[in-house]
Coordinates of N, CA, C and O in Angstrom, one line a residue:
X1 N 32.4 28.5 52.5 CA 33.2 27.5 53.2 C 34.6 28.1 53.2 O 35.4 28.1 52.1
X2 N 35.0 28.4 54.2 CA 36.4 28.5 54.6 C 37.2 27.5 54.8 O 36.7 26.6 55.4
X3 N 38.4 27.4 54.5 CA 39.9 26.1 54.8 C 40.7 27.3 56.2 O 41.1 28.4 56.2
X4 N 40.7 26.3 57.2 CA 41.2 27.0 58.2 C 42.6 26.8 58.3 O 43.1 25.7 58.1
X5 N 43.5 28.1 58.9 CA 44.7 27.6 59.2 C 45.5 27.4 60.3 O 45.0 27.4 61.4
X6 N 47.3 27.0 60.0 CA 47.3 26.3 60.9 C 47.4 26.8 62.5 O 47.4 26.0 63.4
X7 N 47.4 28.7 62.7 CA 46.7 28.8 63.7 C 45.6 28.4 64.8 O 45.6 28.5 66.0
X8 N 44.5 28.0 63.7 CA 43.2 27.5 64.0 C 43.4 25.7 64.1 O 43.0 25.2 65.2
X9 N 43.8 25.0 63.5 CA 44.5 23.9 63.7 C 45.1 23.2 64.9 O 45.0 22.1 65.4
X10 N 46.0 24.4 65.2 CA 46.9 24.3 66.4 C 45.7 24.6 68.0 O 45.6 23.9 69.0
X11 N 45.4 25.0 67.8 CA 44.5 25.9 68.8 C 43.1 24.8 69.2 O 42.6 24.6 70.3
X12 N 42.7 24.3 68.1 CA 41.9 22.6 68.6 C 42.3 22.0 68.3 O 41.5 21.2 67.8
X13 N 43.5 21.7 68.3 CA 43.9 20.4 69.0 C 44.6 20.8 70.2 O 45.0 19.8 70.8
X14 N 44.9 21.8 70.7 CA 45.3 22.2 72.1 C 44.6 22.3 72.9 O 44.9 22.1 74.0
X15 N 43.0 22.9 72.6 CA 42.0 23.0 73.4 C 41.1 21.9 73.5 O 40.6 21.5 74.5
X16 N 40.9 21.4 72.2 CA 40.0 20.3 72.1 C 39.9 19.0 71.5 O 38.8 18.4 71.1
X17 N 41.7 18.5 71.4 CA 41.8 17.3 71.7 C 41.5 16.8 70.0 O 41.3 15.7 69.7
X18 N 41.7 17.8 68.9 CA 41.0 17.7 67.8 C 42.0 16.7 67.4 O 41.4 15.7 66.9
X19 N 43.2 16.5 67.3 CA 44.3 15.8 67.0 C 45.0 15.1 67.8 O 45.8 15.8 68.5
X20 N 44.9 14.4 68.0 CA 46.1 13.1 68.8 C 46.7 12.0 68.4 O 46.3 11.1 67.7
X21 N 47.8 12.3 68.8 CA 49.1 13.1 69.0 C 49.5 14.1 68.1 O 49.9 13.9 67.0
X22 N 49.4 15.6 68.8 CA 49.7 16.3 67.8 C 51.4 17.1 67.6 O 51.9 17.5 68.6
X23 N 52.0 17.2 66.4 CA 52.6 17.9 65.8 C 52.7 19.0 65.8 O 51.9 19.4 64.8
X24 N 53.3 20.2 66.5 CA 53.1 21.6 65.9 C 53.9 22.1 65.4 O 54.0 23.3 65.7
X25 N 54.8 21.4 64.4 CA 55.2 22.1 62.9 C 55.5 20.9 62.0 O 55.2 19.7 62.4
X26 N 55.9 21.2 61.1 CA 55.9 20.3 60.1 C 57.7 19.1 60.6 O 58.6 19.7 61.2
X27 N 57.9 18.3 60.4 CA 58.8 17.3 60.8 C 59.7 17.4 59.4 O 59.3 18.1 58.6
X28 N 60.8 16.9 59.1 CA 61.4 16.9 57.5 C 62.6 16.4 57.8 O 63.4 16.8 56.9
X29 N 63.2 15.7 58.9 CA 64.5 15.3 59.3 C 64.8 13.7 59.0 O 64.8 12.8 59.8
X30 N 65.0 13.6 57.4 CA 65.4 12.4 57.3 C 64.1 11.7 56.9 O 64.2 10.5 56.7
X31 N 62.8 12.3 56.8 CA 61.9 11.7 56.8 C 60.6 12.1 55.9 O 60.8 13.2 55.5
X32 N 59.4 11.7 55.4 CA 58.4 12.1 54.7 C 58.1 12.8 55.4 O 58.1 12.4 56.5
X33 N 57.6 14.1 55.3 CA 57.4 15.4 56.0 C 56.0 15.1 56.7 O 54.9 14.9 56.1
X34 N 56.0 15.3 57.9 CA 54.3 15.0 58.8 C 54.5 16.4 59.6 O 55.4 17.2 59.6
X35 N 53.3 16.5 60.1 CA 52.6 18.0 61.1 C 52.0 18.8 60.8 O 51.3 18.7 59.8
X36 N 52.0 19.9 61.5 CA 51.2 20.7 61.3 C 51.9 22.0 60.0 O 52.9 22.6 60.2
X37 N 51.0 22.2 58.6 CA 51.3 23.0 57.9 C 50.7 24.2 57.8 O 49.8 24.3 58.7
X38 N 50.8 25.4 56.9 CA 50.1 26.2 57.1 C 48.6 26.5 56.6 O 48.2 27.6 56.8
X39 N 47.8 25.6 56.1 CA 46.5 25.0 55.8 C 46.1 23.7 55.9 O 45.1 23.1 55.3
X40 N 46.8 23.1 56.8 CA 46.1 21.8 56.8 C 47.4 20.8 57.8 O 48.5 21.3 58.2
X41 N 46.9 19.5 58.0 CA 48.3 18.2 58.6 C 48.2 17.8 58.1 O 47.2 17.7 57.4
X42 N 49.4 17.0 58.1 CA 50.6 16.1 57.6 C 50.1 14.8 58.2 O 50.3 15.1 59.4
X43 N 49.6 13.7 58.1 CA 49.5 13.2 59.1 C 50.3 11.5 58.8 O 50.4 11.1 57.7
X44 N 50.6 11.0 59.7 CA 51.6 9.7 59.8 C 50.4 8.3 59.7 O 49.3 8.1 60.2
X45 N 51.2 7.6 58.9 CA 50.7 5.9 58.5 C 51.4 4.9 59.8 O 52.5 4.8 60.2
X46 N 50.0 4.4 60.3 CA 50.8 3.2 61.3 C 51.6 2.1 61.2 O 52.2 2.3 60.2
X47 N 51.8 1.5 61.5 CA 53.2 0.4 61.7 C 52.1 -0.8 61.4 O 52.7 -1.9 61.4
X48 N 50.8 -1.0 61.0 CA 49.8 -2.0 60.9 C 49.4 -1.7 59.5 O 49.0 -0.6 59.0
X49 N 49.4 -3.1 58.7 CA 49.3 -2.8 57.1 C 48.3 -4.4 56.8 O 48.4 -5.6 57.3
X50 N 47.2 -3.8 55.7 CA 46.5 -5.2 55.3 C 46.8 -5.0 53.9 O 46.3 -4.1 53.4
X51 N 47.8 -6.1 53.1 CA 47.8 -5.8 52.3 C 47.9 -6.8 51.0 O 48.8 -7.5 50.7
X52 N 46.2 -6.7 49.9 CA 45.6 -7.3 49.4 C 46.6 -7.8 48.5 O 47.6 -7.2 47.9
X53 N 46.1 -9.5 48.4 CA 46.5 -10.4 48.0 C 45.5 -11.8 46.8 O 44.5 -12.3 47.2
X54 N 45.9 -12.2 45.8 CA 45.2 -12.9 45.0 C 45.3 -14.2 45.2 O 44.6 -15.0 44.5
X55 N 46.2 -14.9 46.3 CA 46.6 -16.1 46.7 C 45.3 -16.8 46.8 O 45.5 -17.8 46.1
X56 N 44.3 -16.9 47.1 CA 43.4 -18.1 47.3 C 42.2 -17.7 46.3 O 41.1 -18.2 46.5
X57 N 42.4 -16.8 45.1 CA 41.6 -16.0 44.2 C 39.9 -15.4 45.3 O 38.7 -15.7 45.2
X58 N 40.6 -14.7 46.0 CA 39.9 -14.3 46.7 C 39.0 -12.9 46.0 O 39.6 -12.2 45.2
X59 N 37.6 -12.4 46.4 CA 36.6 -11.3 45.5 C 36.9 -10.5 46.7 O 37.0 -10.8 47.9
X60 N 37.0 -9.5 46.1 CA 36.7 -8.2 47.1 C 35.4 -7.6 46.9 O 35.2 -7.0 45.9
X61 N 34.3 -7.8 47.8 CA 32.8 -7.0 47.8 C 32.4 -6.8 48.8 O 32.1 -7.7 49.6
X62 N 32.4 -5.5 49.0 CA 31.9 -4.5 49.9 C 31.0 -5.2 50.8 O 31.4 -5.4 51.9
X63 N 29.9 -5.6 50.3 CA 29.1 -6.2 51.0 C 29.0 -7.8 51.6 O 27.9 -8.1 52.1
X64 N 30.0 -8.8 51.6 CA 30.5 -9.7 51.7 C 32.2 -9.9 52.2 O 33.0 -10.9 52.0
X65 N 32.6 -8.5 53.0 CA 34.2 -8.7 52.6 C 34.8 -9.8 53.2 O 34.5 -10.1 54.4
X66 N 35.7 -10.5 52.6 CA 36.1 -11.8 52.9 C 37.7 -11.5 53.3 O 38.6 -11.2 52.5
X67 N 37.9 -11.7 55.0 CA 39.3 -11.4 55.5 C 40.3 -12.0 54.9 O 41.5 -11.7 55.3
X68 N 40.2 -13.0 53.6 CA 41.1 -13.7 53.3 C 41.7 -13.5 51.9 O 42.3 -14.1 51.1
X69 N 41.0 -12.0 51.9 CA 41.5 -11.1 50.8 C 42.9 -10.3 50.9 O 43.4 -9.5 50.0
X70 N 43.4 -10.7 52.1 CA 44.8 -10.1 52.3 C 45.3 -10.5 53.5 O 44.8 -11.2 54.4
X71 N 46.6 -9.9 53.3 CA 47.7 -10.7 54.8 C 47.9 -9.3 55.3 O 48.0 -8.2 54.7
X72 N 47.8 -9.8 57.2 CA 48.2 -8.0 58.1 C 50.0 -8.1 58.2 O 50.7 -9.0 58.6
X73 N 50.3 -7.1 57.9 CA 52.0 -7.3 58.3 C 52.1 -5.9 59.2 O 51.1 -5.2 58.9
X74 N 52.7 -5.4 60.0 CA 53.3 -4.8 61.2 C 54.4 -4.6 60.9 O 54.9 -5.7 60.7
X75 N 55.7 -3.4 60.7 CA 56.5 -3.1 60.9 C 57.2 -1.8 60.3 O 56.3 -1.0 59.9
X76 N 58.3 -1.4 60.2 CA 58.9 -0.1 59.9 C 58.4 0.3 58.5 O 58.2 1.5 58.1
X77 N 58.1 -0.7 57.9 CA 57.8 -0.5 55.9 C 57.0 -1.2 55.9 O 56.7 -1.9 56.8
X78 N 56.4 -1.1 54.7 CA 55.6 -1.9 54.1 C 55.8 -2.1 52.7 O 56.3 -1.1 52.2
X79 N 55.6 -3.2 51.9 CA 55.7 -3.2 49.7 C 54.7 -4.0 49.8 O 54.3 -5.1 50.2
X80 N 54.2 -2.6 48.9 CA 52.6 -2.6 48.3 C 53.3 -3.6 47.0 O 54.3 -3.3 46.3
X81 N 52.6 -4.7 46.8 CA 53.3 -5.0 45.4 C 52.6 -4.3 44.2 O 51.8 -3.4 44.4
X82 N 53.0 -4.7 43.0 CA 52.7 -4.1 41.7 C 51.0 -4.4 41.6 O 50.4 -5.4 41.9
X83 N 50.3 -3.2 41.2 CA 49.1 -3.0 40.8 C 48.3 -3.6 41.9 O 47.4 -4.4 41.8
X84 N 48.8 -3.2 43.2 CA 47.7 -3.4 44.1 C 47.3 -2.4 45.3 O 47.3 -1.1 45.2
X85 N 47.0 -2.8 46.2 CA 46.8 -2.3 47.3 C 46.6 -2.3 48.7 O 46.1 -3.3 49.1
X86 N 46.9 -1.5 49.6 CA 46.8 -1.8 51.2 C 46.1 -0.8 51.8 O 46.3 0.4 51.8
X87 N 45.1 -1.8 52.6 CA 45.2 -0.7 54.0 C 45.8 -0.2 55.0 O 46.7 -1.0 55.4
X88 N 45.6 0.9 55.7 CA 46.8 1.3 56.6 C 45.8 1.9 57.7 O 44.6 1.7 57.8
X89 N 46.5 2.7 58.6 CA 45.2 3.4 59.3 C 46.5 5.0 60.0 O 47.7 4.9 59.8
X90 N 46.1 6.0 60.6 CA 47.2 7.2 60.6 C 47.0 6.9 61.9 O 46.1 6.3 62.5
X91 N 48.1 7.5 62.5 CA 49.1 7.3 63.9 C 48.1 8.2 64.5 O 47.6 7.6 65.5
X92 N 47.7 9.5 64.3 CA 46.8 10.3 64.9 C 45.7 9.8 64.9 O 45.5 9.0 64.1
X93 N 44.4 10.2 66.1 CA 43.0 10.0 66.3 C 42.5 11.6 66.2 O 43.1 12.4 66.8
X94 N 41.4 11.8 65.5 CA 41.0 12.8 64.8 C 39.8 12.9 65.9 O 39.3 11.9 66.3
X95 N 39.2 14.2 66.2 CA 38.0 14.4 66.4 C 37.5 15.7 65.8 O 38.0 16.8 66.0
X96 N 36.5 15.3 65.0 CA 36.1 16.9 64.3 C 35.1 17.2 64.6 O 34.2 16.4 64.9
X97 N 35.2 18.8 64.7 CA 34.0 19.4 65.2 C 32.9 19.6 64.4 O 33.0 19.3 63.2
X98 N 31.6 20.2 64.9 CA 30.5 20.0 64.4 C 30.3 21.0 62.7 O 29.4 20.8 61.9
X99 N 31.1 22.0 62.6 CA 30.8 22.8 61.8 C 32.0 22.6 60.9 O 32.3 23.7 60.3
X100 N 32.9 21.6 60.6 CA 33.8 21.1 59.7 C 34.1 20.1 59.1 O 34.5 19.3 59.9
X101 N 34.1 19.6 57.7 CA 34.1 19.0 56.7 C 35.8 18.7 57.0 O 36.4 19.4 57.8
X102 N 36.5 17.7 56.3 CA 38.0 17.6 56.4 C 37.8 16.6 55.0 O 37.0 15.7 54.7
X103 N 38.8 17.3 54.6 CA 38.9 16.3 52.7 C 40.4 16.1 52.9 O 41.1 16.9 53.4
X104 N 41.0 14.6 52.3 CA 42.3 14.4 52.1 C 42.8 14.3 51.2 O 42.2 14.2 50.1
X105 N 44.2 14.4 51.3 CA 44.7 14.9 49.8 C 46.6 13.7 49.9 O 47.4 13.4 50.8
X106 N 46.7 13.4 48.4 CA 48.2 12.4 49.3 C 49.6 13.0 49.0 O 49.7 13.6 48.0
X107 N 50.2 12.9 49.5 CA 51.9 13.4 49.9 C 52.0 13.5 48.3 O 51.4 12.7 47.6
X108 N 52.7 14.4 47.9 CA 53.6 14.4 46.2 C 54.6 13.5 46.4 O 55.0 12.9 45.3
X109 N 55.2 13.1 47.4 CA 56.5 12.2 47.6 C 56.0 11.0 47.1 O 56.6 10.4 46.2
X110 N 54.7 10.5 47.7 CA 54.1 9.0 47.2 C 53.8 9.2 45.7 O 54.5 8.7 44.8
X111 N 52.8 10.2 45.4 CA 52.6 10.3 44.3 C 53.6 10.1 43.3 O 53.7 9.0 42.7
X112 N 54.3 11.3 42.9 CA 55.6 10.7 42.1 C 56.1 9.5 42.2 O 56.9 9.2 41.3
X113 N 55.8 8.7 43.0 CA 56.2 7.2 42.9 C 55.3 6.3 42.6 O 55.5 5.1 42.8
X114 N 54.0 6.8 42.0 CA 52.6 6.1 41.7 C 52.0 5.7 42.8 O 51.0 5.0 42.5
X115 N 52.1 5.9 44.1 CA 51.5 5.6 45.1 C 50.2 6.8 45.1 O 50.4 8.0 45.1
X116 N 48.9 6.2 45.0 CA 47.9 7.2 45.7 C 47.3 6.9 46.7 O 47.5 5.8 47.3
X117 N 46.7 7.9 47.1 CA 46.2 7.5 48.7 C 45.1 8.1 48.6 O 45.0 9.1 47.9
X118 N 43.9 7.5 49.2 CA 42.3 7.6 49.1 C 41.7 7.6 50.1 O 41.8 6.4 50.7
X119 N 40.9 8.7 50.9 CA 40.3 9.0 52.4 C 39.1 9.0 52.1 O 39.0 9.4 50.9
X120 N 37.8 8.5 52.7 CA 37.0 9.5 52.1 C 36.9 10.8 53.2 O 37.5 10.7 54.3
X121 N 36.2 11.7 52.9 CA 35.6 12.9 53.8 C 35.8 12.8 55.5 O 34.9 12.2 56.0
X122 N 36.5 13.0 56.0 CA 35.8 13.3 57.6 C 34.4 14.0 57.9 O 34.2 15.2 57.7
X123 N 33.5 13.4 58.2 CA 32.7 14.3 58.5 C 32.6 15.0 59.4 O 33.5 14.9 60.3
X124 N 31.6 15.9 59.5 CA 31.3 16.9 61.0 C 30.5 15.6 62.7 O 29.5 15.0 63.0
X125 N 32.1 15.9 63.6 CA 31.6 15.5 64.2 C 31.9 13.7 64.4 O 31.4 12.9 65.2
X126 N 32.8 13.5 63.5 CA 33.6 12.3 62.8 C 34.7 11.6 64.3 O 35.0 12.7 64.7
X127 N 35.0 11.1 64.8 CA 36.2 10.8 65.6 C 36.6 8.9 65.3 O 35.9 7.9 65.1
X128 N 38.2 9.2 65.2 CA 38.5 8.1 65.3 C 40.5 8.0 64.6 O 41.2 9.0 64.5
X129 N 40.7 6.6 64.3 CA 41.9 7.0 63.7 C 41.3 6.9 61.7 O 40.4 6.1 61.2
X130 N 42.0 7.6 61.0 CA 41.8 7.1 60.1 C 42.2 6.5 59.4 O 43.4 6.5 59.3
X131 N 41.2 5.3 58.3 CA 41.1 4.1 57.4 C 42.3 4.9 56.4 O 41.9 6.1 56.2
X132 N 43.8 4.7 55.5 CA 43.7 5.1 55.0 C 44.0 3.8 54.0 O 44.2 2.7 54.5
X133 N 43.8 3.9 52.6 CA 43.6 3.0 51.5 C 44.6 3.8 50.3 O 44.3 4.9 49.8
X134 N 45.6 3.0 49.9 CA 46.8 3.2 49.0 C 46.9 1.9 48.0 O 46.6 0.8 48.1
X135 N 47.4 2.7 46.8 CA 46.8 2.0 45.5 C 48.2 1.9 45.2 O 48.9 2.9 45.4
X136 N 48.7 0.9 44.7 CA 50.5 1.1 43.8 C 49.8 1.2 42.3 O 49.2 0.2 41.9
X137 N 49.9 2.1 41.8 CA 49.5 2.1 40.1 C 50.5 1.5 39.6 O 50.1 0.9 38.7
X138 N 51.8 1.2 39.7 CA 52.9 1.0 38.9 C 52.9 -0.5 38.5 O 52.0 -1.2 38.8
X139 N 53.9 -0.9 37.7 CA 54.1 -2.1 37.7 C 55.6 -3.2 38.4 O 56.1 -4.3 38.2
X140 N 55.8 -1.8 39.6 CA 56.3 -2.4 40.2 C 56.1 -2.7 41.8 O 55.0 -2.6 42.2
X141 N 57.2 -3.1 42.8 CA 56.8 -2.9 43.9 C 56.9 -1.3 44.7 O 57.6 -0.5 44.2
X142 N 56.3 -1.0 45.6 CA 56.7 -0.1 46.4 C 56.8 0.0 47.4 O 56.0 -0.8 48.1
X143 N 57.6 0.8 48.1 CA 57.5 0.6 49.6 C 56.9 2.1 50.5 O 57.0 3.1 49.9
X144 N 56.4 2.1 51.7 CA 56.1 2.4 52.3 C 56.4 2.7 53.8 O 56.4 1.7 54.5
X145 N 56.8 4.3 54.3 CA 57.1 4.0 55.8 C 56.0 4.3 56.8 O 55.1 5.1 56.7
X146 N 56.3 3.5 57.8 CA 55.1 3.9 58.6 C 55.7 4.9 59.9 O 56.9 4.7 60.3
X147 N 55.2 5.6 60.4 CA 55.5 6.5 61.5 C 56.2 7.6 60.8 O 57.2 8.2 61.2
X148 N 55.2 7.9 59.3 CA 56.4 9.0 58.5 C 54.8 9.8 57.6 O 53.9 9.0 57.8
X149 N 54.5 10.8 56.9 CA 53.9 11.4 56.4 C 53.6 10.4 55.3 O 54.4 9.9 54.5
X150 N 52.0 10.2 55.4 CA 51.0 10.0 53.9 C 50.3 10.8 53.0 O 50.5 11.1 51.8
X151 N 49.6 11.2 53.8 CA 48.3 12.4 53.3 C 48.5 13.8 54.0 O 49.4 14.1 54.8
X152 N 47.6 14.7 53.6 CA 47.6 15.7 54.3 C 45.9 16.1 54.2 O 45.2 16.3 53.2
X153 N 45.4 16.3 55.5 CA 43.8 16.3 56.1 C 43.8 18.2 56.1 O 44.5 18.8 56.8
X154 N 42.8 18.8 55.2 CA 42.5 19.9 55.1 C 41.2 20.2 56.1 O 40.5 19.2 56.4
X155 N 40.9 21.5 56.6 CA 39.5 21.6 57.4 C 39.3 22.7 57.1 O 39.9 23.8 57.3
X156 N 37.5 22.4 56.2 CA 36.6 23.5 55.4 C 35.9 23.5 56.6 O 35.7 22.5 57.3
X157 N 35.5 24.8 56.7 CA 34.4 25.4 57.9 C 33.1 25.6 56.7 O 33.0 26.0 55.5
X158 N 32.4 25.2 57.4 CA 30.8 25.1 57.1 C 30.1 27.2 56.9 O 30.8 28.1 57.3
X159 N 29.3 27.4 56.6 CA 28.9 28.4 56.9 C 28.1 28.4 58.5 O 28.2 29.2 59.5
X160 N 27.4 27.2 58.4 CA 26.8 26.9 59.9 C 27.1 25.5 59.6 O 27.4 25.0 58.5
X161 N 26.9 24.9 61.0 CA 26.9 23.6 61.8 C 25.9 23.0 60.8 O 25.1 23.8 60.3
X162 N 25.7 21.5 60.4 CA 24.6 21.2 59.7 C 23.2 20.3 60.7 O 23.4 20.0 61.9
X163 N 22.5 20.1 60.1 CA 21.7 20.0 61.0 C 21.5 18.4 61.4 O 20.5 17.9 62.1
X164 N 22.0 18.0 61.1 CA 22.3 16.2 61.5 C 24.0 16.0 61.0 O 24.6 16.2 60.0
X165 N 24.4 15.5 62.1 CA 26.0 15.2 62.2 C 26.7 13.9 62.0 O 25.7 13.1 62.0
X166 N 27.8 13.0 61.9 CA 27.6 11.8 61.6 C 27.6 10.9 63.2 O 27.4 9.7 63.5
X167 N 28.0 12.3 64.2 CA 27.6 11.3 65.3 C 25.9 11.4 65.7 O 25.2 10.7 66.4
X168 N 25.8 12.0 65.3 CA 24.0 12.0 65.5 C 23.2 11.2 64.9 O 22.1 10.9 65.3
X169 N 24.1 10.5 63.3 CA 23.2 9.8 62.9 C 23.9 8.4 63.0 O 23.7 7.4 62.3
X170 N 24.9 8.6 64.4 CA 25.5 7.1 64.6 C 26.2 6.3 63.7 O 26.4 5.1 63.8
X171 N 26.6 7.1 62.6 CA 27.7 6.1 61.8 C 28.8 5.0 62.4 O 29.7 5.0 63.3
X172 N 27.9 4.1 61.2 CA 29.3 2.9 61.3 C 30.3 2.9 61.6 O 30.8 2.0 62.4
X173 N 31.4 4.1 60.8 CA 32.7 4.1 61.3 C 33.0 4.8 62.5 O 34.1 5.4 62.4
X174 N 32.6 5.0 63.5 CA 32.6 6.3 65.0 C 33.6 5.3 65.5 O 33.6 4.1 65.5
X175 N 34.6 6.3 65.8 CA 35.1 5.7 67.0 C 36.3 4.5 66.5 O 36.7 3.5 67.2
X176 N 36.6 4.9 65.5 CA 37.5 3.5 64.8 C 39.0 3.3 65.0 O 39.8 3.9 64.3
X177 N 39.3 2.3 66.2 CA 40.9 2.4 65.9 C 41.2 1.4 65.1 O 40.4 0.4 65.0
X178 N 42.4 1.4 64.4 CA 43.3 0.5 63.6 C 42.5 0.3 62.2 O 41.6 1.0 61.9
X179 N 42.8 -0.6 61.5 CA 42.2 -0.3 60.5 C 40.8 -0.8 60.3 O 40.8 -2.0 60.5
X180 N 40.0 -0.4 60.1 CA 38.3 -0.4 59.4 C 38.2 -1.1 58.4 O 38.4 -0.6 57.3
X181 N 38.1 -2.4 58.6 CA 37.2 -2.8 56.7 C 35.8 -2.6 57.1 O 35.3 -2.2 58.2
X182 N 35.1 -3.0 55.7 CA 34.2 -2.1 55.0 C 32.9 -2.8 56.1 O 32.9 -4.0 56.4
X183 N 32.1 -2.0 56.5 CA 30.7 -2.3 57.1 C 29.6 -1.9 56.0 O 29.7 -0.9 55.2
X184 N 28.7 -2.8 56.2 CA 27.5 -2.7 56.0 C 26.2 -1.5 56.8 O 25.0 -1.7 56.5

C-alpha cells in the first residue's frame, strides 16, 4: 500500500473530480491551514454544526438516534462546550476511486487545544461530503472555525482494486451532503 502524493492528488481532482472544491496548495493567511499538502489535504469544516447537548437528558444510541440530542447552529464559529461534542461535515465533496483507501488524521492546531477529530475510513469508491465528529476533551469551552482547516484526508493505494467496493455494496452513507447522523 502506497500513500500518494500531492502530485497525484492534484491530478484527480483535475481530471476526475476527486475533490470539490479543490485547493492547490496549502492556504495559511490568517487562517487554520487547508489544501493541498505534500501527502495528503487539508480539508475545511462547514458553517453547519450539530452540537450535542444534555438539556432534555437525552441517550445517544446508534440504533435509536434521537434528533433531540443536540441543537444545529450555522455560522463563522462554533463552542464545542466542555467535555462534549459536535458534528460538522467538510466544505469539500470527495469522490474516491476504486483502488484507494483514505484515513483521517486532525489538525495539531485543534489538537493542542484538546480538540479531536474522528473520520472513519473513506472507502474505495466512497463519494460525498464528509461526517466529521469533534470531541472537546477539555474542561473547558472551545471554539471552532468553519471555512478554515480540521483534518487532513491521506490516500493509501491498494495493491489492486478490491473486489466489492462500497458503491457496489450500496452503502448507507453514498452520496451524503451536510451532516450524516448515524443509519441503521
Amino acid at each position: 500500500m502506497s500513500i500518494m502524493p500531492d502530485h497525484w492528488i492534484r491530478r484527480m481532482a483535475a481530471d476526475h473530480g476527486m475533490i470539490e472544491p479543490f485547493v492547490e496548495s496549502q492556504r495559511r493567511e490568517g487562517t487554520i491551514s487547508f489544501g493541498l499538502s505534500s501527502y495528503g489535504y487539508d480539508a475545511r469544516v462547514a458553517d453547519e454544526f450539530k452540537v450535542f447537548t444534555n438539556v432534555d437528558n437525552a441517550l445517544v444510541d446508534p440504533k435509536h438516534f434521537a434528533e433531540d440530542s443536540f441543537v444545529t447552529r450555522r455560522g463563522e464559529t462554533c463552542i464545542v462546550p466542555p467535555n462534549s461534542f459536535v458534528l460538522a461535515h467538510t466544505v469539500e465533496y470527495f469522490r474516491i476511486p476504486r483502488d484507494i483507501l483514505v484515513i483521517c488524521l486532525g489538525k495539531s492546531t485543534y489538537a493542542r487545544c484538546g480538540l479531536i477529530v474522528n473520520v472513519t475510513p473513506l472507502e474505495p469508491e466512497w463519494e460525498g461530503q464528509v461526517t466529521i465528529e469533534i470531541s472537546n476533551t477539555t474542561p473547558l469551552p472551545a471554539r471552532i472555525y468553519a471555512n478554515e482547516g480540521i483534518c487532513q484526508f491521506l490516500f493509501l493505494q491498494g495493491a489492486s482494486a478490491p473486489e466489492v467496493s462500497y458503491a457496489d455494496r450500496a452503502g448507507k452513507y453514498m452520496h451524503q451532503r451536510g451532516v450524516a447522523l448515524p443509519k441503521l
